[in-house]
Short mmCIF file of C-alpha atoms in Angstrom, two decimals:
data_model
loop_
_atom_site.label_atom_id
_atom_site.label_comp_id
_atom_site.label_asym_id
_atom_site.label_seq_id
_atom_site.Cartn_x
_atom_site.Cartn_y
_atom_site.Cartn_z
CA MET H 1 -7.17 7.37 117.64
CA SER H 2 -5.43 7.20 114.30
CA THR H 3 -4.44 10.17 112.25
CA SER H 4 -7.31 11.78 110.38
CA VAL H 5 -7.53 11.92 106.60
CA PHE H 6 -8.25 15.10 104.63
CA VAL H 7 -10.03 14.93 101.28
CA THR H 8 -11.65 17.45 98.99
CA GLY H 9 -14.26 17.21 96.31
CA GLU H 10 -15.13 19.71 93.65
CA ALA H 11 -17.90 20.26 91.16
CA LYS H 12 -19.20 22.89 88.81
CA ALA H 13 -21.76 25.25 90.34
CA PRO H 14 -24.41 27.06 88.27
CA SER H 15 -22.95 29.93 86.24
CA ASN H 16 -25.19 32.50 87.95
CA ASN H 17 -24.08 31.35 91.41
CA PRO H 18 -21.86 33.70 93.47
CA ILE H 19 -19.67 30.70 94.30
CA THR H 20 -18.82 30.35 90.60
CA ASN H 21 -18.01 34.05 90.37
CA GLN H 22 -15.78 33.96 93.45
CA TYR H 23 -14.14 30.52 93.27
CA GLY H 24 -14.82 29.15 89.78
CA LEU H 25 -15.87 25.77 91.22
CA PHE H 26 -17.73 24.48 94.26
CA PHE H 27 -15.35 22.81 96.72
CA ILE H 28 -15.99 20.78 99.84
CA ALA H 29 -13.35 19.58 102.29
CA PHE H 30 -13.69 16.80 104.85
CA GLU H 31 -11.57 15.68 107.78
CA ILE H 32 -12.35 12.01 108.37
CA ASP H 33 -11.46 9.41 110.99
CA PRO H 34 -10.24 6.44 108.91
CA ASP H 35 -11.03 3.94 111.70
CA THR H 36 -14.75 4.78 111.76
CA HIS H 37 -15.11 6.66 108.42
CA ARG H 38 -16.89 9.39 110.43
CA ILE H 39 -16.62 12.96 109.23
CA LEU H 40 -14.94 15.04 111.94
CA ASP H 41 -15.19 18.40 110.19
CA ALA H 42 -16.39 19.83 106.89
CA GLU H 43 -16.20 23.14 105.08
CA CYS H 44 -17.25 24.29 101.64
CA SER H 45 -16.59 27.19 99.32
CA ALA H 46 -19.85 28.93 100.17
CA THR H 47 -20.02 32.69 100.05
CA LEU H 48 -22.20 32.89 103.18
CA ALA H 49 -21.13 31.74 106.64
CA LEU H 50 -24.64 30.39 107.28
CA THR H 51 -24.35 28.13 104.24
CA ASN H 52 -21.04 26.78 105.48
CA ARG H 53 -22.45 26.10 108.96
CA PHE H 54 -25.52 24.40 107.49
CA VAL H 55 -23.46 22.21 105.16
CA LYS H 56 -21.13 21.29 108.03
CA GLY H 57 -24.19 20.24 110.06
CA LEU H 58 -25.29 17.92 107.25
CA PHE H 59 -22.05 15.96 107.43
CA VAL H 60 -20.30 16.09 110.82
CA ARG H 61 -20.52 12.77 112.74
CA GLU H 62 -21.86 10.96 109.65
CA CYS H 63 -19.94 8.27 107.75
CA ILE H 64 -18.44 9.32 104.42
CA THR H 65 -19.08 5.74 103.27
CA GLU H 66 -22.86 6.29 103.64
CA GLU H 67 -22.95 8.27 100.42
CA GLY H 68 -26.56 7.38 99.58
CA LEU H 69 -27.80 8.54 102.98
CA LEU H 70 -25.80 11.76 102.72
CA THR H 71 -27.16 12.42 99.23
CA GLU H 72 -30.72 11.91 100.50
CA ARG H 73 -30.03 14.29 103.38
CA ILE H 74 -28.76 16.96 100.96
CA SER H 75 -31.79 16.52 98.68
CA ALA H 76 -34.23 16.76 101.59
CA ARG H 77 -32.65 19.66 103.46
CA TYR H 78 -30.39 21.75 101.21
CA HIS H 79 -32.36 23.78 98.68
CA GLY H 80 -29.71 26.28 97.66
CA SER H 81 -28.73 26.81 94.03
CA SER H 82 -25.62 24.65 94.58
CA GLN H 83 -27.53 21.50 95.54
CA ARG H 84 -26.38 19.49 92.51
CA ALA H 85 -22.83 20.78 92.90
CA LEU H 86 -22.84 19.78 96.59
CA ILE H 87 -23.97 16.24 95.72
CA ALA H 88 -21.36 15.95 92.95
CA ALA H 89 -18.60 17.31 95.22
CA LEU H 90 -19.60 14.82 97.95
CA HIS H 91 -19.39 11.98 95.43
CA HIS H 92 -15.97 13.16 94.26
CA ALA H 93 -14.66 13.42 97.84
CA ALA H 94 -16.10 10.02 98.83
CA THR H 95 -14.44 8.40 95.81
CA LYS H 96 -11.10 10.00 96.71
CA TYR H 97 -11.52 8.89 100.33
CA ARG H 98 -12.23 5.26 99.39
CA SER H 99 -9.14 5.26 97.20
CA ALA H 100 -6.98 6.89 99.89
CA VAL H 101 -7.88 4.34 102.58
CA GLY H 102 -8.08 1.30 100.29
CA LEU H 103 -11.83 0.69 100.33
CA THR H 104 -13.52 -0.79 97.32
CA ALA H 105 -16.54 0.96 95.86
CA GLY H 106 -19.89 -0.37 96.87
#
């Protein structure tokens, strides 16, 4: 197994969201296997442990390159006030990942 890659993504959360009050932005971090593009671990700047566990469950074992599928999964299952921020942070992290490992967009 090759060495994993760590990327983060960030986005603006709603102003009335506790995440904004505590962190200023919504952050998500991924550890990814660059051979398979599978997400090995994920964590976000949620204020509740349950939120973090739920978000992790949305991503672990999935491919970071399947951004459309992951976005659909978020839209269908995550109905917290940070839904748009989570999607934007995923997009930001996926873009950084593609750049880091030399993948072209698409």
